[in-house]
XYZ file of C-alpha atoms in Angstrom:
570
model
C 154.342 73.253 9.770
C 156.279 70.224 9.102
C 156.125 70.762 5.103
C 156.603 74.467 6.280
C 159.801 74.121 6.948
C 161.010 72.220 4.602
C 159.559 74.817 2.110
C 161.864 77.866 4.547
C 164.762 75.196 4.253
C 163.901 74.772 -0.039
C 163.823 78.573 -0.385
C 166.839 79.562 2.032
C 169.217 77.185 -0.023
C 167.771 78.704 -3.257
C 168.601 82.264 -2.199
C 171.391 82.248 -0.160
C 173.324 81.634 -3.902
C 171.639 84.661 -4.411
C 172.971 86.871 -1.861
C 176.594 84.736 -1.846
C 176.867 85.888 -5.119
C 176.449 89.580 -4.531
C 178.350 89.480 -1.558
C 181.128 88.064 -3.232
C 180.125 90.801 -6.104
C 182.700 93.593 -3.930
C 185.969 91.041 -4.311
C 185.892 90.602 -8.033
C 188.888 92.183 -9.702
C 187.632 95.087 -11.830
C 190.315 93.945 -15.162
C 187.991 90.280 -15.158
C 187.073 90.213 -18.850
C 183.156 89.198 -19.570
C 181.515 86.169 -20.790
C 180.718 86.397 -24.423
C 176.955 84.772 -24.388
C 176.666 82.114 -27.452
C 173.688 82.922 -30.001
C 171.630 85.839 -27.562
C 175.137 87.701 -27.256
C 175.880 89.331 -23.438
C 173.354 92.087 -23.179
C 170.068 90.082 -24.024
C 171.414 87.336 -21.855
C 170.971 89.540 -19.594
C 167.785 91.109 -21.225
C 166.059 87.684 -20.850
C 167.213 86.465 -17.650
C 165.836 89.688 -16.273
C 162.885 90.098 -17.275
C 161.375 86.396 -16.756
C 162.830 87.412 -12.903
C 160.935 90.926 -13.143
C 157.697 88.784 -14.205
C 158.170 85.987 -11.557
C 158.526 88.848 -9.125
C 155.364 91.017 -9.952
C 153.423 88.262 -9.671
C 154.654 87.405 -6.548
C 154.357 91.151 -4.981
C 150.934 92.198 -6.957
C 149.297 88.468 -5.987
C 149.397 89.081 -2.420
C 147.077 92.868 -2.936
C 145.100 90.745 -4.674
C 144.376 88.286 -2.266
C 144.099 90.311 0.560
C 141.016 92.258 -1.701
C 139.343 88.958 -2.447
C 139.936 87.095 0.867
C 138.265 90.662 2.885
C 135.235 90.545 0.187
C 134.678 86.873 1.396
C 134.555 88.731 4.482
C 132.103 91.841 4.524
C 129.885 89.455 1.989
C 129.796 85.777 4.196
C 130.594 84.477 0.411
C 133.033 81.614 0.347
C 133.571 81.601 -3.150
C 135.865 85.071 -2.857
C 137.781 82.865 0.256
C 138.586 80.402 -2.348
C 139.494 82.077 -4.547
C 141.858 83.929 -2.743
C 143.245 80.450 -1.413
C 143.376 78.900 -4.722
C 145.380 82.056 -5.906
C 147.864 81.928 -2.942
C 149.354 78.853 -4.200
C 150.323 79.477 -7.059
C 152.360 82.061 -5.977
C 153.892 80.507 -3.130
C 154.776 77.947 -5.666
C 156.166 80.568 -7.538
C 158.258 82.753 -5.334
C 161.074 79.295 -5.666
C 161.200 80.460 -9.465
C 160.997 84.395 -8.406
C 164.096 83.381 -6.592
C 165.972 81.020 -8.875
C 165.720 83.634 -11.543
C 166.968 86.450 -9.383
C 169.694 84.354 -8.696
C 170.354 83.633 -12.491
C 170.136 87.156 -13.200
C 173.153 87.993 -10.870
C 175.655 85.501 -11.871
C 174.310 86.585 -16.010
C 175.034 90.099 -14.970
C 178.115 88.899 -13.590
C 179.473 86.912 -15.894
C 178.545 89.541 -19.015
C 179.610 93.188 -17.632
C 181.769 92.030 -14.432
C 183.250 95.424 -14.162
C 179.915 97.537 -14.593
C 178.262 95.541 -11.955
C 180.994 95.179 -9.431
C 180.496 99.375 -9.704
C 177.037 98.872 -9.228
C 176.473 96.784 -6.361
C 178.877 98.306 -4.125
C 176.919 101.502 -4.765
C 173.998 100.132 -3.262
C 175.938 97.256 -1.595
C 173.100 97.343 1.864
C 170.221 97.370 -0.903
C 171.678 94.290 -2.348
C 173.095 92.157 0.477
C 171.138 93.548 3.287
C 167.812 94.619 2.761
C 166.429 92.676 0.052
C 167.785 89.545 1.048
C 166.018 90.493 4.871
C 162.921 91.290 2.740
C 162.599 88.422 0.081
C 162.911 85.927 3.650
C 160.229 87.846 5.635
C 157.770 87.727 2.867
C 158.857 83.782 1.983
C 157.766 82.934 5.795
C 154.615 85.647 6.296
C 153.376 83.957 3.099
C 154.164 80.197 3.903
C 152.583 81.363 7.565
C 149.722 83.433 5.264
C 148.756 80.055 3.696
C 148.802 77.417 6.893
C 147.361 79.184 9.067
C 144.154 79.816 6.199
C 141.766 76.499 8.499
C 143.300 77.511 12.137
C 142.062 80.722 11.350
C 138.454 81.838 10.221
C 135.292 82.195 12.077
C 135.716 85.082 14.614
C 139.501 84.865 14.090
C 139.540 84.837 10.251
C 139.757 89.486 11.076
C 143.533 88.421 12.032
C 144.327 86.115 9.443
C 143.033 89.091 6.844
C 146.092 91.297 9.550
C 147.887 89.030 8.462
C 147.802 89.032 5.109
C 148.580 93.015 5.249
C 151.201 92.360 6.934
C 152.549 90.315 4.381
C 151.394 93.002 1.377
C 153.318 95.819 3.560
C 156.340 94.267 3.698
C 156.165 93.905 -0.076
C 155.347 96.683 -0.606
C 159.083 97.894 1.136
C 160.386 95.380 -1.619
C 159.326 96.940 -4.546
C 160.420 100.645 -3.483
C 163.473 98.986 -2.012
C 164.235 97.811 -5.085
C 162.607 100.208 -7.475
C 165.378 102.207 -6.030
C 168.657 100.625 -7.410
C 165.848 100.329 -11.077
C 165.149 104.016 -11.143
C 168.831 104.852 -10.724
C 169.918 104.066 -12.975
C 167.542 106.075 -15.342
C 167.278 109.065 -13.463
C 170.446 109.433 -11.726
C 170.918 112.753 -9.251
C 172.503 115.584 -9.762
C 172.467 118.598 -9.333
C 173.801 122.222 -11.100
C 177.237 123.120 -11.569
C 178.533 119.841 -9.941
C 179.501 116.690 -12.842
C 177.264 113.767 -12.029
C 180.099 111.660 -11.026
C 181.245 114.329 -8.332
C 177.664 114.318 -6.762
C 177.131 110.838 -6.921
C 180.376 110.235 -5.121
C 179.563 112.435 -1.904
C 175.345 111.453 -2.390
C 174.181 109.127 0.391
C 172.088 105.861 -0.080
C 168.922 107.630 -0.061
C 170.145 110.500 -1.884
C 170.377 108.102 -4.681
C 167.471 105.589 -4.045
C 165.425 108.947 -4.146
C 166.310 109.590 -7.659
C 163.463 111.218 -9.618
C 162.127 108.992 -11.501
C 161.876 106.644 -8.554
C 158.691 107.217 -6.603
C 156.730 107.322 -10.689
C 158.162 103.777 -11.145
C 156.490 103.097 -7.187
C 153.141 103.399 -7.963
C 153.319 102.641 -12.257
C 154.287 98.830 -10.831
C 151.929 99.000 -7.799
C 148.928 99.275 -9.676
C 150.491 97.487 -12.562
C 151.090 94.445 -10.567
C 147.601 94.442 -9.214
C 146.246 93.975 -12.691
C 148.583 91.619 -13.604
C 147.874 89.052 -10.497
C 144.175 89.733 -11.711
C 144.230 88.860 -14.831
C 146.682 85.380 -14.578
C 144.203 85.531 -12.376
C 141.522 85.126 -15.175
C 143.362 82.582 -17.354
C 144.274 80.416 -14.149
C 140.295 80.318 -13.943
C 139.825 79.729 -17.337
C 142.097 76.806 -17.538
C 139.864 75.516 -15.163
C 137.137 76.246 -16.878
C 138.076 74.357 -19.669
C 138.778 70.935 -17.643
C 135.722 71.109 -15.560
C 133.351 68.512 -15.026
C 130.421 69.628 -13.213
C 128.431 72.665 -13.846
C 129.660 72.871 -9.966
C 133.126 73.443 -11.347
C 132.290 75.638 -14.068
C 129.873 78.094 -12.501
C 132.538 78.843 -9.852
C 135.504 78.986 -12.794
C 132.962 81.101 -14.227
C 132.590 83.729 -11.582
C 136.058 83.141 -10.512
C 137.377 84.942 -13.854
C 134.399 87.100 -13.603
C 135.358 88.320 -9.999
C 139.830 88.461 -11.490
C 139.224 90.448 -14.397
C 136.801 93.222 -12.388
C 139.512 93.359 -9.723
C 142.242 93.613 -12.922
C 140.422 96.453 -14.234
C 140.186 98.452 -11.623
C 144.447 98.250 -11.475
C 144.483 98.645 -15.543
C 142.777 101.695 -14.762
C 145.085 104.432 -13.041
C 147.524 102.534 -15.419
C 147.790 104.929 -18.222
C 148.007 108.164 -15.937
C 150.844 106.741 -13.321
C 152.606 105.091 -17.365
C 151.859 109.682 -18.217
C 153.071 110.737 -14.249
C 156.369 108.434 -15.282
C 156.990 109.879 -18.638
C 156.816 113.669 -17.661
C 159.530 112.898 -14.203
C 161.457 111.072 -16.587
C 161.675 113.529 -19.746
C 161.161 116.454 -16.976
C 165.057 114.969 -15.510
C 166.467 114.659 -19.249
C 164.176 116.537 -21.908
C 166.128 114.214 -24.570
C 164.492 111.383 -23.889
C 161.161 113.069 -25.154
C 161.389 112.741 -28.750
C 163.894 109.443 -28.319
C 160.903 107.756 -27.080
C 157.317 109.566 -28.874
C 159.974 110.868 -32.479
C 162.860 109.135 -32.726
C 164.630 105.252 -32.588
C 161.369 104.040 -30.087
C 158.682 105.342 -31.247
C 157.515 102.284 -32.850
C 157.502 100.741 -29.804
C 155.071 103.137 -28.900
C 152.846 102.361 -31.818
C 153.422 98.967 -30.890
C 152.611 99.639 -27.127
C 149.489 101.709 -28.494
C 148.398 98.584 -30.234
C 148.241 95.720 -27.592
C 146.715 98.779 -24.278
C 144.045 99.514 -27.132
C 143.567 95.481 -28.218
C 143.618 95.205 -24.090
C 140.254 97.250 -23.749
C 138.674 96.099 -26.193
C 138.753 92.192 -24.207
C 137.965 93.931 -21.351
C 134.950 95.359 -22.659
C 134.460 91.998 -25.053
C 134.683 89.844 -21.746
C 132.245 91.865 -20.487
C 129.436 91.803 -23.648
C 130.025 87.840 -24.010
C 128.939 88.132 -19.719
C 126.293 90.165 -20.457
C 124.910 87.987 -23.136
C 123.891 85.268 -20.285
C 122.397 87.188 -18.362
C 118.376 86.920 -17.956
C 116.505 89.953 -18.392
C 119.843 91.655 -19.516
C 117.311 93.079 -22.877
C 114.646 95.182 -20.439
C 117.919 96.915 -18.558
C 117.638 100.654 -19.884
C 119.622 103.800 -19.368
C 119.359 107.244 -20.587
C 119.933 108.763 -23.629
C 122.238 110.894 -22.294
C 124.939 107.387 -22.479
C 125.357 106.971 -25.847
C 125.604 110.405 -26.861
C 128.221 111.467 -24.282
C 130.628 108.492 -25.219
C 130.099 109.850 -29.078
C 131.214 113.325 -28.461
C 133.637 112.813 -25.618
C 136.395 112.532 -27.988
C 136.295 115.697 -29.672
C 135.051 117.895 -27.162
C 138.204 116.328 -25.129
C 140.754 116.689 -27.668
C 139.512 120.681 -28.430
C 139.982 121.456 -24.057
C 143.381 119.179 -24.302
C 144.337 121.547 -27.525
C 142.984 124.917 -25.363
C 143.496 124.305 -21.755
C 145.873 121.574 -21.706
C 146.550 119.816 -17.989
C 147.552 120.767 -15.398
C 144.962 124.644 -16.615
C 141.663 123.818 -13.942
C 139.445 125.086 -17.020
C 139.880 121.640 -18.597
C 138.342 120.656 -15.551
C 135.516 122.776 -15.815
C 134.608 121.332 -18.718
C 135.225 117.661 -19.033
C 133.624 116.634 -15.759
C 130.275 118.524 -15.870
C 130.114 116.655 -19.976
C 131.310 112.830 -17.512
C 128.889 112.844 -14.892
C 126.299 114.260 -17.084
C 124.707 111.126 -17.630
C 124.688 110.034 -13.912
C 123.017 113.293 -12.591
C 120.778 114.338 -15.309
C 120.010 110.810 -16.708
C 116.755 110.494 -14.328
C 115.323 114.350 -15.612
C 115.836 112.384 -19.580
C 112.489 110.709 -20.398
C 114.367 108.749 -23.373
C 116.893 105.950 -22.446
C 118.054 102.709 -25.178
C 119.403 99.384 -24.087
C 122.271 97.683 -22.234
C 123.777 96.869 -25.088
C 122.957 99.469 -27.461
C 125.018 101.126 -25.364
C 127.650 98.491 -25.158
C 128.220 98.688 -29.203
C 128.553 102.160 -29.502
C 131.039 102.413 -26.353
C 133.291 99.125 -28.638
C 133.008 101.515 -31.408
C 134.508 104.929 -29.260
C 137.042 102.812 -27.903
C 138.344 101.609 -31.648
C 137.899 105.919 -32.928
C 139.801 106.315 -29.830
C 142.273 103.254 -30.898
C 142.846 105.064 -33.977
C 143.676 108.287 -32.621
C 146.264 107.270 -30.514
C 147.938 105.734 -32.893
C 148.388 108.057 -35.248
C 152.117 108.362 -35.615
C 153.650 112.277 -36.834
C 154.711 110.718 -39.837
C 155.105 107.580 -41.647
C 159.190 107.260 -40.608
C 160.678 106.221 -38.080
C 161.937 109.030 -36.909
C 160.497 112.765 -37.777
C 164.464 113.905 -38.729
C 164.188 115.693 -42.427
C 161.037 113.949 -42.905
C 159.537 114.845 -46.491
C 156.511 116.341 -47.049
C 154.519 113.392 -48.000
C 155.357 111.343 -45.502
C 153.941 113.850 -42.987
C 150.110 113.655 -42.119
C 148.142 116.104 -44.220
C 147.410 119.077 -43.347
C 145.396 119.760 -40.870
C 145.270 116.047 -39.412
C 148.598 116.794 -37.702
C 146.797 117.705 -34.532
C 145.716 113.249 -34.305
C 149.692 112.981 -33.414
C 150.005 115.331 -30.868
C 149.637 114.675 -26.938
C 146.982 116.222 -25.868
C 145.230 114.095 -28.590
C 146.737 110.666 -27.133
C 145.738 111.637 -23.184
C 142.036 112.589 -24.738
C 142.559 108.848 -26.728
C 143.332 107.658 -23.430
C 140.835 109.237 -21.051
C 137.888 108.340 -23.107
C 138.708 104.610 -23.505
C 138.981 104.221 -19.186
C 135.539 106.461 -19.512
C 133.940 104.391 -22.075
C 135.238 101.013 -19.880
C 133.373 102.523 -16.015
C 130.265 102.863 -18.760
C 130.882 99.208 -19.184
C 131.193 98.584 -15.660
C 128.554 100.383 -14.195
C 125.847 99.221 -16.795
C 126.799 95.521 -16.011
C 126.891 96.271 -12.162
C 123.305 97.994 -12.690
C 122.141 94.987 -15.439
C 123.128 92.344 -12.578
C 120.688 93.633 -9.960
C 117.659 93.346 -12.369
C 118.534 90.301 -14.161
C 119.767 86.764 -12.795
C 123.306 85.557 -13.367
C 123.464 82.424 -14.913
C 127.414 81.447 -13.261
C 128.545 78.949 -15.648
C 126.724 79.827 -19.049
C 129.256 81.858 -20.714
C 129.814 80.907 -23.847
C 132.815 79.964 -23.946
C 135.016 82.004 -25.860
C 135.431 84.086 -23.161
C 137.307 81.824 -21.883
C 139.547 82.446 -24.329
C 139.632 85.862 -24.337
C 140.900 85.550 -20.395
C 144.251 83.825 -21.643
C 144.181 86.600 -24.423
C 144.373 89.765 -21.422
C 146.771 87.436 -19.726
C 149.298 87.551 -22.504
C 148.658 90.708 -23.664
C 149.079 92.069 -20.040
C 152.589 90.266 -19.408
C 153.936 91.234 -23.060
C 153.050 94.677 -22.795
C 155.287 94.494 -19.148
C 157.711 93.483 -20.629
C 157.726 95.715 -24.150
C 157.570 98.881 -21.801
C 160.213 97.635 -19.909
C 162.444 97.097 -22.883
C 161.380 100.865 -23.810
C 162.827 102.120 -20.215
C 165.750 100.165 -20.084
C 166.831 101.059 -23.508
C 166.287 105.036 -22.746
C 169.871 104.365 -21.248
C 171.127 104.572 -24.762
C 174.354 104.141 -24.741
C 174.561 104.293 -20.859
C 174.823 101.030 -18.811
C 174.038 103.890 -16.197
C 172.981 107.013 -17.726
C 175.660 109.773 -18.115
C 177.739 107.884 -16.023
C 178.591 105.047 -16.847
C 179.108 104.306 -20.474
C 178.035 101.914 -22.456
C 181.260 101.510 -25.675
C 180.336 97.710 -26.485
C 179.230 96.452 -29.491
C 175.613 96.057 -28.462
C 175.240 99.457 -27.499
C 172.723 99.956 -30.045
C 168.510 100.105 -29.797
C 167.010 97.185 -31.509
C 164.895 96.975 -34.450
C 161.128 96.260 -32.963
C 161.330 92.946 -34.544
C 164.045 91.663 -33.338
C 163.000 93.049 -29.221
C 159.290 91.500 -30.404
C 160.496 88.385 -30.807
C 162.530 87.511 -27.807
C 159.294 89.895 -25.580
C 156.525 87.037 -27.404
C 159.254 84.143 -25.907
C 159.449 85.428 -22.948
C 156.546 85.694 -22.532
C 155.432 82.459 -23.512
C 158.106 80.678 -21.492
C 156.575 83.043 -17.927
C 152.807 81.734 -19.004
C 153.938 77.728 -19.532
C 155.378 78.277 -15.864
C 152.720 79.752 -14.307
C 149.827 77.368 -15.831
C 152.288 74.288 -14.939
C 151.524 75.815 -11.150
C 148.061 76.265 -11.203
C 147.987 73.019 -12.234
C 149.795 71.246 -9.948
C 148.614 73.714 -7.142
C 145.022 73.136 -7.568
C 144.351 69.756 -9.258
C 142.683 69.077 -5.745
C 141.248 71.820 -5.023
C 138.535 70.946 -7.854
C 137.243 68.615 -6.085
C 135.338 71.514 -2.999
C 133.503 73.069 -5.235
C 130.951 75.244 -3.211
C 128.254 76.645 -5.258
C 125.406 74.982 -5.877
C 125.336 72.684 -8.743
C 122.613 74.007 -11.959
C 120.825 77.160 -10.062
C 120.266 80.289 -11.814
C 120.301 82.455 -8.104
C 119.424 86.364 -8.616
C 122.695 88.759 -7.373
C 120.614 90.005 -5.251
C 120.743 87.070 -3.236
C 123.524 86.528 -3.214
C-alpha cells in the first residue's frame, strides 16, 4: 500500500500541471504572441509532442484490453503462462503511465506557446472535457491500474474472477477516455454543420454533445480501439523478443518464445479489423466533405497513401513470415495436409474479387452471393475433395498471393503526385487503370486478410497434429517481432499525420483558419523523417521500461525445461 500511495502521489503531481495548464488557458489574453520554436518550427514542435503523447496513450489504453484477454485465457485454460504474460505487460504499462502524463502536459504547454489564440478558443469549446472529464477519468484509470497490479497476488485462485472483473472495469474506463478525447480530436476534422446555416453560427448554438458526436467521432473511435489492441500486441511481441534474446536458459527461451507467439496472434486479431474500420473512417470523412477524397488519394497526400500501402503490405508479409518460421519448429508439420481447394481459392480470389467489386460495388448484396461461397468452400467442401497438398505448400502460395495483392494496393492512377492535367505518358496503360480503382484496392485488402486467416487456421491445425518445440524457433523470428512493433508504430504516425493534414489551411476545418507561414502540406520525405524519429524515441522508451520492469521476472519461469510438449497436452 505504501508503494501504491507513492505511485499515486507521483502521478497526481505529474497530472496536476496538465490540469492547471488547461484551466489556465481560458484566462490567457487573446492578444498574446506565439513563441517561435527554433529548428523545428511551431507546427512540427506541436506534431512531435502530440504524436509521442498519442503513442503512449494508445499503448496504455490498448494494453489493458490485451492484458485482460490474456488473463482470462489463462484462467479458462488453467495455463499460468497467460497469467505471467498479463502481469509482465501490466508492469510495463504502469511505468509508461508517467510518460503519458508527461507528454500530455508537455503537449498542452507547447500548443499554448505555439498557437495561444487558437488554443484558448479551442479549450473554451471543450472546457468540460479538458478540465473535468478527461482529468477525472485519467485519475480513475490510474487508481484502477495500480489496484489491478497490486491485487494480482492477493486475488488468485477462487478470487481470480474478482481480479478479472477489476480488469474489465479498468478497460471500461479506458474506453470512456478514448471516446471522450476523440470528440475534440474528430471535431477538428469534421465539425458539425447544417444546411443553410454558417458553420460559425451553428457551432455557436451547438451543445457539447453536438460537438463531440460529429460525423467522424464514432468511426475514429472504432478504428482506434482495434488499432490499440493490435498495437499493444505488437509491443508485447517486441518485449518478448528482447527477453528471448537475453535469455540464459532453455526455460526462459521456451517461455518468451511462447509469449511472442501469443502476443502476435492477439495483435493479428486487431489488425484484421483495422482495414475495414479505416475504410469506414475514410468513407465518413469523404461523405462529410468530398474534397477530402481526391486530396487524400489523388492529390498532395497520394504519396502518403502509397507509403501506407508499402508499410501495411510489409506488416502482413512479416506476420505471415513469422507464421512460416513458427511452422518450421513443429515436429510432424510435413505430414499435415489440406484440401487442394485452399490453394486454388487463394490463387483465384484476387481476380474474382476485383471483378465482383467492379460489377457489384459494396454494399450491393450481390457481391456476397459470389464472394462468400468462394471464401468458405475450402472449409465446407474440403472433406469431399480427395486431393490434398502440404501445409508448407499452401503457405508458400499464400505468400506469393500476398505479394500480388500488395502490388495491386500500390498501383497508382499515375506516376505523379497529383492527377491534375497528367500527361498521357505518365498515366497507366489503357486497360490497366482499373488496378488503381477503389474496388481493386478493397479487393487487395480482402485478399490480404483472407490469406492471413487461412494461414492461421492452417497453423492451428498443424499444432494440433504435431509437437511444438518452444524455444526452438529460428532466431530471425525475434527480429521479425521487433520489425512488426516498429512498423505498426510508424504506420500510426503516418496516418495520424494524414488525418491532421486533411484540415489543409485550417486549425479546425472550415471554422478556424491557419494562415501562418507553416500552413502547407509537407513532403513525404520531410514527414517520414520526423515520423521515424518519433518512432525511434517511442520504441527506445518502451524498451527501457520493459527491461526495468522485467529484469527480475526471468527467475520465475514456469515452463518445464527443454521438453517438447504436445499442444494437446497443454
